Short mmCIF file of C-alpha atoms in Angstrom, two decimals:
data_model
loop_
_atom_site.label_atom_id
_atom_site.label_comp_id
_atom_site.label_asym_id
_atom_site.label_seq_id
_atom_site.Cartn_x
_atom_site.Cartn_y
_atom_site.Cartn_z
CA MET A 40 -4.78 -17.01 25.68
CA ASN A 41 -1.25 -16.49 27.76
CA LEU A 42 -1.80 -16.91 31.50
CA ALA A 43 1.10 -14.98 32.45
CA MET A 44 -0.29 -12.01 30.09
CA LEU A 45 -3.87 -12.26 31.54
CA LEU A 46 -2.13 -12.03 35.21
CA ASN A 47 -0.07 -9.19 34.23
CA LEU A 48 -2.81 -7.07 32.97
CA PRO A 49 -3.75 -5.66 36.32
CA TYR A 50 -0.38 -3.79 36.76
CA LEU A 51 0.16 -0.66 35.89
CA LYS A 52 1.86 0.18 32.43
CA GLU A 53 5.26 2.25 32.22
CA TYR A 54 4.73 3.37 28.71
CA ARG A 55 2.35 5.48 26.66
CA SER A 56 0.39 4.00 23.46
CA TYR A 57 0.17 5.03 19.93
CA GLN A 58 -0.87 3.76 16.20
CA GLU A 59 0.14 4.99 12.66
CA SER A 60 -2.29 3.96 10.13
CA SER A 61 -4.06 4.55 6.82
CA TYR A 62 -7.13 6.46 8.23
CA ASP A 63 -8.27 9.36 5.70
CA ARG A 64 -6.86 12.83 6.98
CA THR A 65 -9.53 14.89 5.40
CA GLY A 66 -11.72 13.11 7.73
CA GLY A 67 -13.77 11.24 5.61
CA ASN A 68 -14.08 7.10 5.45
CA GLU A 69 -11.78 6.44 2.54
CA ASP A 70 -8.86 4.95 5.29
CA TYR A 71 -6.59 3.85 2.66
CA PHE A 72 -3.64 4.44 0.20
CA ILE A 73 -3.05 3.76 -3.27
CA LEU A 74 0.12 1.68 -4.47
CA ASP A 75 1.19 2.27 -7.78
CA ALA A 76 2.79 -0.60 -9.76
CA GLY A 77 6.65 -0.43 -8.74
CA GLU A 78 6.01 2.24 -5.94
CA ARG A 79 7.59 2.01 -2.55
CA ARG A 80 6.00 3.68 0.17
CA THR A 81 7.01 4.67 3.95
CA ILE A 82 4.16 3.88 6.24
CA ALA A 83 5.34 4.60 9.69
CA GLU A 84 8.15 6.44 11.09
CA ILE A 85 8.69 6.49 14.73
CA GLU A 86 11.12 8.90 17.09
CA GLY A 87 12.23 7.19 20.67
CA ALA A 88 12.41 4.22 22.59
CA GLY A 89 9.75 1.69 22.33
CA CYS A 90 7.92 -1.28 21.02
CA ILE A 91 5.62 -2.47 18.30
CA SER A 92 2.72 -3.97 20.15
CA ARG A 93 0.37 -5.11 16.76
CA ILE A 94 0.09 -4.95 12.92
CA TRP A 95 -3.15 -4.96 11.58
CA ILE A 96 -2.71 -5.11 7.27
CA THR A 97 -5.54 -5.68 4.39
CA VAL A 98 -4.66 -5.72 0.68
CA THR A 99 -6.39 -6.04 -2.31
CA SER A 100 -5.45 -5.78 -5.78
CA SER A 101 -7.04 -7.74 -9.18
CA ASP A 102 -3.51 -9.29 -9.18
CA PRO A 103 -3.79 -12.86 -7.85
CA TYR A 104 -0.39 -13.12 -6.54
CA ILE A 105 -0.15 -9.58 -4.79
CA LEU A 106 0.16 -11.17 -1.64
CA ARG A 107 3.49 -12.25 -3.28
CA LYS A 108 4.35 -9.46 -4.86
CA ALA A 109 4.04 -6.81 -2.09
CA VAL A 110 6.80 -6.32 0.32
CA LEU A 111 7.37 -5.23 3.90
CA ARG A 112 10.30 -4.10 5.59
CA ALA A 113 10.94 -3.09 9.01
CA TYR A 114 14.11 -0.78 9.95
CA TRP A 115 15.32 -0.22 13.59
CA ASP A 116 17.14 2.78 14.88
CA GLY A 117 18.25 3.89 11.65
CA GLU A 118 19.84 0.74 9.89
CA GLU A 119 20.40 1.05 6.40
CA THR A 120 18.99 -2.71 5.57
CA PRO A 121 16.03 -3.94 6.89
CA SER A 122 15.30 -6.22 10.00
CA ILE A 123 11.91 -7.40 8.08
CA GLU A 124 11.88 -8.14 4.63
CA CYS A 125 9.03 -10.71 3.27
CA PRO A 126 6.38 -10.63 0.76
CA VAL A 127 3.18 -9.56 2.98
CA GLY A 128 1.20 -12.42 2.72
CA ASP A 129 4.18 -14.63 4.16
CA PHE A 130 4.99 -12.53 6.72
CA PHE A 131 1.84 -13.51 8.48
CA GLY A 132 1.58 -17.18 6.96
CA ALA A 133 0.03 -17.14 3.13
CA GLY A 134 2.18 -19.60 1.46
CA PHE A 135 1.49 -20.24 -2.12
CA CYS A 136 -0.77 -16.66 -2.40
CA ARG A 137 -3.68 -19.41 -0.38
CA TYR A 138 -5.20 -16.59 2.64
CA VAL A 139 -6.53 -19.26 5.11
CA HIS A 140 -8.24 -18.26 8.35
CA TYR A 141 -6.15 -19.41 11.27
CA SER A 142 -5.47 -17.75 14.59
CA SER A 143 -2.06 -18.69 16.62
CA MET A 144 -0.52 -16.63 19.51
CA PRO A 145 1.67 -14.20 17.63
CA LEU A 146 -0.04 -14.34 13.97
CA GLY A 147 -3.39 -14.72 12.13
CA MET A 148 -5.25 -14.25 9.20
CA THR A 149 -8.74 -13.48 10.41
CA SER A 150 -11.97 -12.53 8.09
CA GLY A 151 -9.44 -10.36 5.61
CA GLY A 152 -7.11 -9.12 7.91
CA ASN A 153 -3.87 -9.62 8.94
CA HIS A 154 -2.49 -9.29 12.17
CA SER A 155 0.92 -9.47 13.91
CA TYR A 156 1.16 -9.35 17.83
CA PHE A 157 5.50 -9.95 17.79
CA PRO A 158 6.59 -7.60 20.26
CA MET A 159 8.92 -5.59 18.21
CA PRO A 160 11.54 -2.89 20.52
CA PHE A 161 13.30 -0.30 19.37
CA ALA A 162 15.99 1.96 20.96
CA ARG A 163 15.71 5.19 18.82
CA SER A 164 13.34 4.83 16.22
CA ALA A 165 11.49 2.42 13.67
CA ARG A 166 10.16 2.83 10.36
CA PHE A 167 8.00 0.62 8.17
CA GLU A 168 7.33 0.50 4.19
CA ILE A 169 5.63 -1.28 1.53
CA GLU A 170 6.26 -2.03 -1.94
CA SER A 171 4.31 -2.70 -4.95
CA GLN A 172 6.12 -5.48 -7.49
CA SER A 173 3.45 -5.77 -9.23
CA GLU A 174 2.36 -4.45 -12.33
CA THR A 175 -1.34 -3.62 -11.28
CA LYS A 176 -1.51 -0.16 -10.96
CA HIS A 177 -3.88 -0.14 -8.28
CA THR A 178 -2.90 -2.26 -4.86
CA ILE A 179 -5.41 -0.93 -2.11
CA VAL A 180 -3.38 -0.83 1.30
CA TYR A 181 -5.22 -0.30 4.73
CA PHE A 182 -3.16 -0.75 8.14
CA HIS A 183 -2.43 -0.28 11.78
CA ILE A 184 0.84 -0.28 13.64
CA GLN A 185 0.23 0.29 17.57
CA TYR A 186 3.00 0.83 19.40
CA HIS A 187 4.24 2.24 22.72
CA LEU A 188 6.79 4.70 23.99
CA PHE A 189 8.52 3.66 27.52
CA ARG A 190 9.78 6.33 29.78
CA GLN A 191 12.40 4.19 30.18
CA MET A 192 14.15 1.88 27.65
CA PRO A 193 13.96 -1.81 29.77
CA GLU A 194 17.36 -3.23 29.09
CA ASN A 195 18.57 -6.82 27.59
CA LEU A 196 15.82 -6.42 24.85
CA ALA A 197 16.39 -8.33 21.27
CA TYR A 198 15.62 -6.79 18.08
CA PHE A 199 13.24 -8.92 16.16
CA HIS A 200 13.74 -10.00 12.91
CA ALA A 201 11.71 -11.57 9.94
CA ASN A 202 12.94 -12.91 6.48
CA TRP A 203 11.70 -15.09 3.57
CA ARG A 204 13.45 -17.82 1.57
CA ARG A 205 12.90 -20.12 -0.95
CA GLU A 206 14.80 -23.08 -2.67
CA THR A 207 14.13 -25.92 -4.84
CA THR A 208 15.54 -29.22 -2.62
CA ARG A 209 18.43 -30.54 -3.50
CA ARG A 210 19.73 -34.07 -2.67
CA ASN A 211 21.74 -34.74 -0.27
CA GLU A 212 21.39 -31.08 1.32
CA ASN A 213 19.31 -30.06 4.26
CA TYR A 214 16.68 -27.23 3.48
CA THR A 215 17.87 -23.73 5.32
CA ILE A 216 15.66 -21.85 7.55
CA LEU A 217 17.44 -19.66 9.13
CA GLU A 218 21.15 -18.61 9.20
CA ALA A 219 22.17 -15.88 11.15
CA ASP A 220 25.02 -14.29 13.24
CA GLY A 221 25.08 -12.73 16.77
CA ARG A 222 23.34 -13.04 20.18
CA GLY A 223 19.90 -13.83 20.04
CA HIS A 224 17.22 -16.81 20.14
CA TYR A 225 15.20 -18.39 17.36
CA ALA A 226 11.36 -17.62 17.76
CA GLY A 227 9.87 -19.93 15.15
CA CYS A 228 8.61 -20.14 11.25
CA PHE A 229 6.12 -20.89 8.90
CA LEU A 230 7.21 -23.45 6.65
CA HIS A 231 5.42 -24.03 2.92
CA MET A 232 6.01 -27.39 1.05
CA GLN A 233 5.11 -28.63 -2.54
CA GLY A 234 6.43 -32.23 -3.51
CA ARG A 235 7.24 -32.87 -7.58
CA PHE A 236 5.72 -34.26 -9.60
CA LEU A 237 6.07 -37.59 -11.71
CA PRO A 238 5.11 -38.67 -14.68
CA TYR A 239 2.08 -41.43 -14.25
CA SER A 240 2.97 -44.67 -16.55
CA ALA A 241 -0.63 -45.93 -16.84
CA PRO A 242 -2.60 -45.14 -20.00
CA SER A 243 -4.30 -42.04 -18.66
CA LEU A 244 -0.71 -40.30 -18.93
CA LEU A 245 -2.10 -38.00 -15.47
CA ALA A 246 0.67 -36.59 -13.54
CA VAL A 247 0.45 -37.39 -9.60
CA PRO A 248 2.23 -36.12 -7.28
CA LEU A 249 5.59 -37.97 -5.31
CA TRP A 250 2.84 -38.07 -2.49
CA PHE A 251 4.20 -36.52 1.13
CA TRP A 252 7.53 -38.32 1.38
CA PHE A 253 9.34 -34.98 2.06
CA LEU A 254 7.51 -34.69 5.18
CA GLU A 255 10.41 -37.27 6.36
CA GLY A 256 12.75 -35.09 6.86
CA ASP A 257 14.14 -34.42 10.14
CA GLU A 258 14.73 -30.53 11.10
CA MET A 259 18.53 -30.04 12.80
CA ILE A 260 19.44 -26.58 14.34
CA PHE A 261 23.47 -25.94 14.78
CA VAL A 262 23.72 -23.66 17.52
CA ASP A 263 27.42 -21.37 17.66
CA GLY A 264 28.87 -23.18 14.79
CA GLU A 265 28.81 -26.72 16.29
CA ASN A 266 29.23 -29.49 13.80
CA GLU A 267 26.36 -31.87 15.28
CA PRO A 268 23.12 -30.21 16.02
CA SER A 269 21.94 -29.42 19.31
CA ILE A 270 18.27 -30.20 18.11
CA HIS A 271 17.56 -33.05 16.28
CA GLY A 272 14.23 -34.49 15.34
CA THR A 273 12.36 -37.20 14.19
CA GLY A 274 10.39 -35.91 10.87
CA THR A 275 8.78 -32.61 9.69
CA GLU A 276 5.12 -33.21 10.94
CA ASP A 277 6.76 -33.92 14.30
CA TYR A 278 8.48 -30.72 14.36
CA PHE A 279 5.44 -29.21 13.95
CA ASN A 280 3.76 -31.06 17.16
CA SER A 281 2.05 -33.50 14.57
CA GLY A 282 2.50 -37.08 13.15
CA TRP A 283 1.13 -39.45 10.29
CA TYR A 284 1.69 -37.24 7.88
CA PHE A 285 -0.71 -34.97 9.45
CA ASN A 286 -2.96 -37.46 8.85
CA ARG A 287 -5.88 -35.32 11.08
CA GLY A 288 -6.04 -32.78 9.14
CA THR A 289 -5.45 -28.50 9.38
CA PHE A 290 -5.81 -27.09 12.81
CA ALA A 291 -4.71 -23.83 14.61
CA ALA A 292 -3.52 -24.11 17.82
CA PRO A 293 -1.58 -21.44 19.58
CA PHE A 294 2.35 -21.80 19.08
CA HIS A 295 1.75 -24.82 16.28
CA GLY A 296 -0.33 -25.51 13.51
CA LEU A 297 -1.03 -26.90 10.15
CA ILE A 298 -3.03 -24.52 8.13
CA LEU A 299 -3.04 -26.14 4.30
CA LYS A 300 -3.19 -29.68 3.43
CA ASP A 301 -3.81 -29.76 -0.50
CA HIS A 302 -3.63 -33.27 -1.33
CA LEU A 303 -3.88 -32.53 -5.50
CA ARG A 304 -0.86 -30.40 -5.58
CA ALA A 305 0.78 -31.79 -2.08
CA ARG A 306 1.37 -28.27 -0.58
CA ILE A 307 1.64 -28.24 3.34
CA SER A 308 1.43 -25.12 5.25
CA ALA A 309 2.69 -25.09 8.95
CA TYR A 310 3.77 -22.79 11.52
CA ARG A 311 5.53 -23.67 14.65
CA PHE A 312 6.26 -20.56 16.80
CA HIS A 313 9.56 -21.19 19.89
CA ILE A 314 7.86 -19.26 22.14
CA PRO A 315 7.56 -21.50 25.59
CA ASP A 316 10.71 -22.89 23.78
CA PRO A 317 13.09 -20.25 22.20
CA VAL A 318 16.24 -21.97 21.12
CA PRO A 319 19.32 -19.49 22.29
CA PHE A 320 22.02 -18.55 20.37
CA GLU A 321 25.64 -16.41 21.27
CA LYS A 322 26.91 -16.47 18.01
CA SER A 323 25.26 -17.87 15.34
CA ILE A 324 22.59 -20.18 14.74
CA ARG A 325 21.84 -22.59 11.48
CA VAL A 326 17.85 -23.85 11.07
CA THR A 327 17.46 -26.38 8.59
CA ILE A 328 15.10 -29.49 7.66
CA GLU A 329 15.83 -32.06 5.57
CA HIS A 330 13.47 -33.49 2.90
CA GLY A 331 12.58 -36.74 2.17
CA GLY A 332 14.32 -39.59 4.64
CA THR A 333 17.97 -38.53 4.00
CA ASN A 334 17.58 -35.61 1.78
CA ASP A 335 16.23 -38.22 -0.95
CA ALA A 336 13.05 -35.77 -2.51
CA PRO A 337 14.77 -33.71 -4.26
CA GLY A 338 12.94 -31.24 -6.99
CA CYS A 339 10.09 -29.84 -4.23
CA ASP A 340 9.24 -26.12 -3.55
CA TYR A 341 10.31 -25.18 -0.47
CA SER A 342 9.84 -21.58 1.07
CA ASN A 343 9.63 -20.11 4.56
CA THR A 344 9.14 -17.26 6.77
CA ALA A 345 11.92 -17.13 9.74
CA TYR A 346 11.18 -15.23 12.83
CA TRP A 347 13.95 -14.54 15.48
CA TYR A 348 15.12 -11.99 17.87
CA GLN A 349 19.00 -10.70 18.07
CA THR A 350 21.35 -8.07 18.60
CA GLU A 351 22.39 -5.83 16.00
CA PRO A 352 24.02 -5.57 13.49
CA HIS A 353 22.63 -8.77 11.83
CA ARG A 354 23.54 -10.60 9.15
CA PRO A 355 22.40 -9.42 5.34
CA PHE A 356 19.80 -10.90 4.27
CA THR A 357 19.61 -13.05 0.75
CA PRO A 358 17.92 -10.53 -1.67
CA LEU A 359 14.68 -11.66 -2.25
CA PRO A 360 14.42 -12.86 -5.80
CA PRO A 361 12.30 -10.62 -8.19
CA PRO A 362 8.41 -11.16 -7.96
CA GLU A 363 7.65 -13.74 -10.99
CA GLU A 364 10.17 -16.02 -9.19
CA ARG A 365 8.29 -15.74 -6.09
CA LEU A 366 5.30 -17.06 -7.62
CA PRO A 367 3.60 -20.64 -6.95
CA LYS A 368 4.29 -23.38 -9.09
CA ASP A 369 0.66 -24.92 -10.07
CA ASN A 370 2.34 -28.16 -11.08
#
């Protein structure tokens, strides 16, 4: 637990708390709703100045890829384009459609639920929606969105943003985690990486992964249009506060963790939250990472969710690819 949060707990609060949820309006116990194939539904509309303090969602479907095919969006202060747009699973860390128990300070997947404690302030309104882009007719959704309304809006608050990206790595090009314009600060990411497979020349003709060579890539963060990065790291696992290709296995710490290391498929899912160490920008930011020693691991499957705060308006997000192009590669 963050010590400052604990020390601030006795202080009287200048707000009132509320919650939107999927509870059964008839008084029964069917505390969920069902999304039809292709249905897009607003699940919360909040008026006033306030802050989202907690989100909990659980989704179930016969579609094994529903965590990539269901999309979560949020809009602040009546904006036309969302400030959050991610596959539901990826927002909470479920890369490759794999639900894995973990708990960090802002996010977690715990025994069937998905939760967020990222504070998300708004000056006039907030709207959340969820969309099923699955062909399955029945996707069951339970949710809570807890928030508080201020008696008086605090000053100097930035808006929360989250966006999902996916690319196949290209030779001599860094993978881009985030590009944003405006004033704000980078708050971290979930990064999911899968190495490419090469034909094996032995008589068995098996396919073998190119191991974890992609982890040699350094992070590079460029602030306000600079030509040389303000932050240049020493390796991918080093960025996630680990070492030696994550040789001690999975773990979940408050601000960084490794929740998946799949040797068979050469898959890695890791998170780093810049909560004690945010990266501020005045005009723009570009967060990138190499693959391989010097971008010499092309053909790998990289995807990520980036989390950041900034003033509005924000740079338009790259459109989400269609659901069939978001599915994990089984190799």
